[in-house]
XYZ file of C-alpha atoms in Angstrom:
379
model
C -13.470 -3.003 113.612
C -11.373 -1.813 110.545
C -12.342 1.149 109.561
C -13.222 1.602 105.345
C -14.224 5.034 103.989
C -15.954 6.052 100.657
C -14.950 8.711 98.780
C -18.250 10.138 96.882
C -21.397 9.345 97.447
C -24.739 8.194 95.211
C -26.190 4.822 95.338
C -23.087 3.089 95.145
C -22.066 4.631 98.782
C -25.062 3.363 100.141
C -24.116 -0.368 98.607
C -21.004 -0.196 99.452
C -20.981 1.022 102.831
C -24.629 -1.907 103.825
C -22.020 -4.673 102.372
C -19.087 -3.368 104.400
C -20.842 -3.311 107.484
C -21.939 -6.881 106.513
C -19.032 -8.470 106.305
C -17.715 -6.781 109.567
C -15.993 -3.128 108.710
C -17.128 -0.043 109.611
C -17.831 2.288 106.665
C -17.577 6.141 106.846
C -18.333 8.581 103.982
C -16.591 11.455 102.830
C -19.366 13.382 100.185
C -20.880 16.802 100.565
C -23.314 17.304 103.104
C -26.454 17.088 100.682
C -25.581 13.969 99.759
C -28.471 11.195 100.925
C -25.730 8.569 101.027
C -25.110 10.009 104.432
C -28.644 9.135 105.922
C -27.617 5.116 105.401
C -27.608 3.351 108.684
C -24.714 1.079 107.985
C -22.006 4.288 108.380
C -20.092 4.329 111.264
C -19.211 8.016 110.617
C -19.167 10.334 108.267
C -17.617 14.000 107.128
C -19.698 16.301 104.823
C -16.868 17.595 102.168
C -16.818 18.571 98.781
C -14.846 17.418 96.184
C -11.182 18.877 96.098
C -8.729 18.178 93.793
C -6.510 19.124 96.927
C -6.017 15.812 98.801
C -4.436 17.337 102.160
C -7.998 17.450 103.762
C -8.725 13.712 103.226
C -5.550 12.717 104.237
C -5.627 14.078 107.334
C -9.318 13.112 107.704
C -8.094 9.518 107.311
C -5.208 9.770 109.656
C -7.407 11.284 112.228
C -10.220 8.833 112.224
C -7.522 5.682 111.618
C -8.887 4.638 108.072
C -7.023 1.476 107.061
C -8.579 1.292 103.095
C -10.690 4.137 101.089
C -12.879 3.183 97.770
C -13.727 5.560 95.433
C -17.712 6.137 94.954
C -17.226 8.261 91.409
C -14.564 8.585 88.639
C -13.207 11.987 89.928
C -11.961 10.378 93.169
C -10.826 7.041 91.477
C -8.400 9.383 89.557
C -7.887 11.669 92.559
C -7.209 8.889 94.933
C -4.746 6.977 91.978
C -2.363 9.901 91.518
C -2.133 10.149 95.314
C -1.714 6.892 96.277
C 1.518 6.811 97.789
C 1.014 9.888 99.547
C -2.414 9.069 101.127
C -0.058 5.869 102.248
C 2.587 7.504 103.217
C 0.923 10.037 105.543
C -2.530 8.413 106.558
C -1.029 4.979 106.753
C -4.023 3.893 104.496
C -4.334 1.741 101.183
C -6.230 3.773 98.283
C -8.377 0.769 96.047
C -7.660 2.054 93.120
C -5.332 0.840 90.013
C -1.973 2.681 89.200
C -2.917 6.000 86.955
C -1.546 4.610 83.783
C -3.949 1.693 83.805
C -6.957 3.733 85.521
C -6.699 6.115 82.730
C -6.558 3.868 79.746
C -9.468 2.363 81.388
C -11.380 5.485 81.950
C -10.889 7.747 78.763
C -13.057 5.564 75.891
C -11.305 6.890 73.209
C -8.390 5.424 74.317
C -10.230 2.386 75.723
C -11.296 1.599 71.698
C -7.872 2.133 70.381
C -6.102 -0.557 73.147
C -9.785 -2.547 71.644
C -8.293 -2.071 67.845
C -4.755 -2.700 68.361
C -5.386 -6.387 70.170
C -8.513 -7.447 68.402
C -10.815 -6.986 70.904
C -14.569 -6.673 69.928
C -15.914 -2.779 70.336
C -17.299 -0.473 67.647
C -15.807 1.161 65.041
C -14.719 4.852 66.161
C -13.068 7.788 65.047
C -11.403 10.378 66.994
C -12.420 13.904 66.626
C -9.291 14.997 65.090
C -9.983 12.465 62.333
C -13.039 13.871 61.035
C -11.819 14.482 57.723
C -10.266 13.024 54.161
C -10.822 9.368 54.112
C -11.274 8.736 57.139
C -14.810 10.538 56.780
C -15.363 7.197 54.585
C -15.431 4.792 57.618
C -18.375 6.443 59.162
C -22.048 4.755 58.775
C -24.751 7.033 59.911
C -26.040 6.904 62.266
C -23.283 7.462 64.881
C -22.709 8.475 68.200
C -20.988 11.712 69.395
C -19.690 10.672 72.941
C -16.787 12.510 74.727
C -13.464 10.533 75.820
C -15.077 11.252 79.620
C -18.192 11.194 80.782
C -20.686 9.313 83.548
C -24.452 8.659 82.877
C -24.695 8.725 79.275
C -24.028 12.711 79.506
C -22.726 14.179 76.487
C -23.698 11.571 74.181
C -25.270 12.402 70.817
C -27.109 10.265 67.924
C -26.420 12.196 64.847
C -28.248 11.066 61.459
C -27.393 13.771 59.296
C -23.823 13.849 57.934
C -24.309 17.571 57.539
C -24.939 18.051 61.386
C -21.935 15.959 62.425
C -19.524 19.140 63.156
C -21.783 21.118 64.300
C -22.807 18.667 67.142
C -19.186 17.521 67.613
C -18.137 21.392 68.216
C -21.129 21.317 70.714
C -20.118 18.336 72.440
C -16.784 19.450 72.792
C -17.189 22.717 73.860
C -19.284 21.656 77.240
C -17.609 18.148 77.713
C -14.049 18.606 76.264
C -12.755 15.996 73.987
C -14.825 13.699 72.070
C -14.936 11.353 69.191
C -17.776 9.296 66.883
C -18.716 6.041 67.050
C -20.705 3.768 64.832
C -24.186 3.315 66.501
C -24.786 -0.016 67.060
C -28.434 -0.884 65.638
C -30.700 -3.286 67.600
C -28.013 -2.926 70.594
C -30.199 -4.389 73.304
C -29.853 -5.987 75.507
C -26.497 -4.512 77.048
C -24.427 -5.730 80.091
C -22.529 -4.771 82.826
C -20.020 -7.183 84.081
C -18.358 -6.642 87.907
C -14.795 -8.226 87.836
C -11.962 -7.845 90.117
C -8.761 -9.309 88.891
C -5.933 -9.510 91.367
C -2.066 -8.995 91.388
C -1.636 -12.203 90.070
C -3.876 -12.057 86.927
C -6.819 -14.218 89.044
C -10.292 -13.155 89.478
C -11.630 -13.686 92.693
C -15.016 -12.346 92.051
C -17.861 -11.542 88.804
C -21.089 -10.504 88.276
C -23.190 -10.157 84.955
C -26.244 -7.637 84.976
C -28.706 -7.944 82.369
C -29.840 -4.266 81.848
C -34.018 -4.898 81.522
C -34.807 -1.076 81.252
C -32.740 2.364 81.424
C -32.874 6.273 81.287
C -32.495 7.605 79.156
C -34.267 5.631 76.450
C -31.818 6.497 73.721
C -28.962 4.755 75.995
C -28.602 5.028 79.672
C -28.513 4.043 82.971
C -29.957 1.124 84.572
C -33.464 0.968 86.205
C -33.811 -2.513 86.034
C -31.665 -5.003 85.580
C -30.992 -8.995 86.617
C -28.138 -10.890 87.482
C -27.212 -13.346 84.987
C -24.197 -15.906 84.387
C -22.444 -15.421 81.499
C -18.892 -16.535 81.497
C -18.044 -15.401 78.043
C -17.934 -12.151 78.937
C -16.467 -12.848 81.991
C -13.543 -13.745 80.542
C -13.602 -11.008 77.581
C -13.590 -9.074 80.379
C -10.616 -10.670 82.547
C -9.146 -10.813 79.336
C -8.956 -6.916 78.074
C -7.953 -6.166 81.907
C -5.114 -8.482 81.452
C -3.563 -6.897 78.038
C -4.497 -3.271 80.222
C -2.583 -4.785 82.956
C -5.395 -3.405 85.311
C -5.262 -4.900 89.040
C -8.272 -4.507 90.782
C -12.347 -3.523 90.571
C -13.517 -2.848 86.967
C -17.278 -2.514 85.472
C -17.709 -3.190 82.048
C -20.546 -2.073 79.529
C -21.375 -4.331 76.772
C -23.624 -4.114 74.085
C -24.781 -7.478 72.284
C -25.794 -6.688 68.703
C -28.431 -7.987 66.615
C -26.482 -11.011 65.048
C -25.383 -11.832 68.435
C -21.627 -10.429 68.656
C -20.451 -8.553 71.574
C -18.999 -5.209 71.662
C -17.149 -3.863 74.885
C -18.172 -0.173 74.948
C -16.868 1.469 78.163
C -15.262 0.551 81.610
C -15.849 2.045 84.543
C -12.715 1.738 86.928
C -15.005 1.991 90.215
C -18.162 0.240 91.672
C -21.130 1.456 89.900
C -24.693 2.383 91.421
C -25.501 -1.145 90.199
C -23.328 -2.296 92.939
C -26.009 -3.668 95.135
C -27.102 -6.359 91.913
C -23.554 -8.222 92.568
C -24.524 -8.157 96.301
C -27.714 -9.857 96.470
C -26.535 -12.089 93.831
C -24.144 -13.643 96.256
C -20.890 -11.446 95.928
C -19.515 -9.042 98.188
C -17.146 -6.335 95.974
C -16.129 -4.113 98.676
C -15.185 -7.295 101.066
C -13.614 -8.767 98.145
C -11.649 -5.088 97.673
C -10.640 -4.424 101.071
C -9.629 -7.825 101.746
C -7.055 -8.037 99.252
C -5.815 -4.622 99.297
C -5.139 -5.083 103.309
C -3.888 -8.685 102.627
C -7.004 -10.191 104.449
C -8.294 -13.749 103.948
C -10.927 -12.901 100.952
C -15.011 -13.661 101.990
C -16.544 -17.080 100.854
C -18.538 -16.731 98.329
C -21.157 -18.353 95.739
C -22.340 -16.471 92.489
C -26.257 -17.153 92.949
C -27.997 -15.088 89.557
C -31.520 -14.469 88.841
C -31.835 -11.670 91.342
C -33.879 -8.493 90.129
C -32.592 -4.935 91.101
C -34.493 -1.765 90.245
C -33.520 1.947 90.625
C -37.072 3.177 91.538
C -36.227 6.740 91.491
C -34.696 6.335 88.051
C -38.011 4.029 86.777
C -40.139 6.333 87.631
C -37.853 8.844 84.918
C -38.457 5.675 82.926
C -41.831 5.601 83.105
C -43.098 8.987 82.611
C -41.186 9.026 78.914
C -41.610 5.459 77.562
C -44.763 4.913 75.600
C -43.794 1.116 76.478
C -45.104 2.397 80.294
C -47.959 -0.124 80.654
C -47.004 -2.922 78.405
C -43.581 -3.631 79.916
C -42.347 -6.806 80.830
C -41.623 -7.521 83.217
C -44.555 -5.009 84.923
C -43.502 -1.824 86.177
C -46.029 -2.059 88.764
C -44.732 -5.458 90.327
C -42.919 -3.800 93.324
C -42.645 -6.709 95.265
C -41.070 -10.327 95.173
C -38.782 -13.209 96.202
C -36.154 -12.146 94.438
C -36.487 -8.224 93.849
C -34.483 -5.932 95.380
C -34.192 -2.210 95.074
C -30.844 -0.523 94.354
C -31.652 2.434 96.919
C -31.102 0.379 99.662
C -34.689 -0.990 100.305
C -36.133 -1.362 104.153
C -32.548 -2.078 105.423
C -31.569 1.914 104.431
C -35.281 3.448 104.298
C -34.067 6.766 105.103
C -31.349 6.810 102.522
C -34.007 5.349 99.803
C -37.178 8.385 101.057
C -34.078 10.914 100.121
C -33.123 9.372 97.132
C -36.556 9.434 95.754
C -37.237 12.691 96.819
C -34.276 13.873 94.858
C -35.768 12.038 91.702
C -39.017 13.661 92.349
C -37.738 17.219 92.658
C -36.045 16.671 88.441
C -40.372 16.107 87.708
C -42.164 19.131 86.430
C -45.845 19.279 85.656
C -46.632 21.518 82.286
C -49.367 21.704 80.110
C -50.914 18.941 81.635
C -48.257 16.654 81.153
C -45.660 14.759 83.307
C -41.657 15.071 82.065
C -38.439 15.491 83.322
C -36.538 19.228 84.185
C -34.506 20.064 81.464
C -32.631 22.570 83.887
């Protein structure tokens, strides 16, 4: 068996490493100890580590245990494993998945990401930098807006400002905790919003896509997803193959898309790793980490057929949803219809029951109960 490992862990490990084992690897993880991604029954081994922007110990954790490919699980190691490419190659005789840093970074930082948007006429919405908060420029602003910094995962950081006299003050605040920042125009009525799973090769083709329909999310200001369905949508399939190209980005990309209320699309962030959505492409017909590893190690890439209309929900995540939406018992569809054909659940379900009992445990432990009511930790 060739041996795959995942750097990071979360959700996505636990997708990644179930379709690895599927289509024949053997997945390890490399995540701190705590991590529940470790419980999954697809890994062939594991190593409890935290994150180090000092590569040496993965390297030789990869030589050691004869890792032919590593994925990056989270943006930190998609970065870390970019810059150190041809060293991890070089000494651990193992291909890092991850684009060149030039491309990774103008895909990662959404400041920059808007501007490469502007300059080739590619939908997104209007933003400002922060260092542009001033003279004329104040003029292009429509409030409400969004305070967002140039890196973040989650929604974190992100800030709907109303008040024009509030803007500094939240933008000093922003960029004080998460470092640089700039404001966007808020995009009214943006629902629903997509992400779209693409992996464009060497040679410009894709060889495989995905479109998730986001059905619900947590936060309810803007979020992650808690339910979502596959879809097919090859508009933004090729907006998508398309911005990639003018990037010149080889490789796995997830893109965020809002669709306003005329219609229009807007591209709004990438993500230049597999998201915790992962598991939505999966069930839907299309392996990512086969389709990854196979043409980073020059395999023959998996068969596949896009099959959409697959439910996945985040349960742990729901539940978040579901204690702060007054929309809790008039949903549709019902947030008490658990079980189905074609619903799946993005923490790995019977196959990884272990892995999905610690991942709602860890959801359960952010719950406090005050004053009689149910909400969320705020620390």
């Amino acid at each position: 068996m060739r041996r795959v490992l995942l750097a990071g862990g979360g959700l996505q490990a636990i997708s990644a490493a179930r379709s690895l084992a599927d289509a024949g690897y053997e997945p390890g993880l490399w995540a701190p100890a705590s991590d529940y991604a470790h419980r999954s029954s697809a890994l062939g081994f594991s190593r409890g580590a935290s994150f180090s922007s000092d590569v040496s110990g993965l390297v030789v954790y990869i030589r050691d245990n004869g890792v032919e490919a590593v994925l990056p699980m989270s943006d930190r190691y998609a970065s870390l494993l970019s810059v150190n490419k041809k060293r991890i190659l070089e000494e651990g005789a193992c291909v890092a998945c991850v684009p060149d840093p030039e491309c990774l970074e103008t895909a990662a930082d959404k400041r920059r990401l808007m501007a490469l948007c502007e300059a080739h006429g590619l939908p997104h919405p209007r933003t400002l930098g922060d260092d542009r908060l001033s003279g004329s420029d104040m003029a292009l602003l429509r409030f409400p807006v969004l305070v967002k910094p140039d890196h973040s995962v989650g929604a974190r950081g992100i800030e709907k400002v109303s008040d024009p006299s509030l803007l500094a003050r939240t933008v000093a605040r922003v960029r004080e905790i998460y470092g640089p920042c700039h404001v966007q125009e808020y995009i009214s009525g943006g629902r629903p919003y997509f992400n779209v799973m693409v992996y464009r090769d060497a040679s410009g083709a894709c060889l495989g896509s995905a479109v998730l329909e986001i059905i619900r999310y947590y936060p309810l200001q803007g979020g992650s997803s808690s339910m979502c369905r596959s879809v097919e949508n090859a508009r933004l399939v090729e907006l998508c193959m398309k911005t990639l190209g003018i990037i010149g980005y080889e490789g796995f990309a997830d893109f965020d898309i809002l669709q306003t209320e005329g219609g229009d699309w807007r591209i709004i962030e990438i993500n230049p790793r597999v998201p915790a959505s992962l598991r939505g492409a999966y069930v839907s017909g299309v392996n990512f980490p086969a389709v990854i590893v196979a043409d980073a190690l020059g395999l023959p890439q998996p068969e596949h057929e896009y099959c959409p209309g697959k439910t996945l929900r985040y349960l742990g995540l729901d539940l978040m949803w579901f204690i702060s939406s007054p929309r809790r018992f008039g949903s549709d569809p019902s947030w008490f219809r658990f079980w189905g054909r074609d619903i799946y659940y993005q923490e790995g379900g019977c196959a990884d029951w272990r892995a999905m009992l610690a991942s709602l445990a860890s959801n359960f432990n952010k719950i406090e109960f005050k004053g009689g009511r149910i909400r969320k930790k705020t620390h």
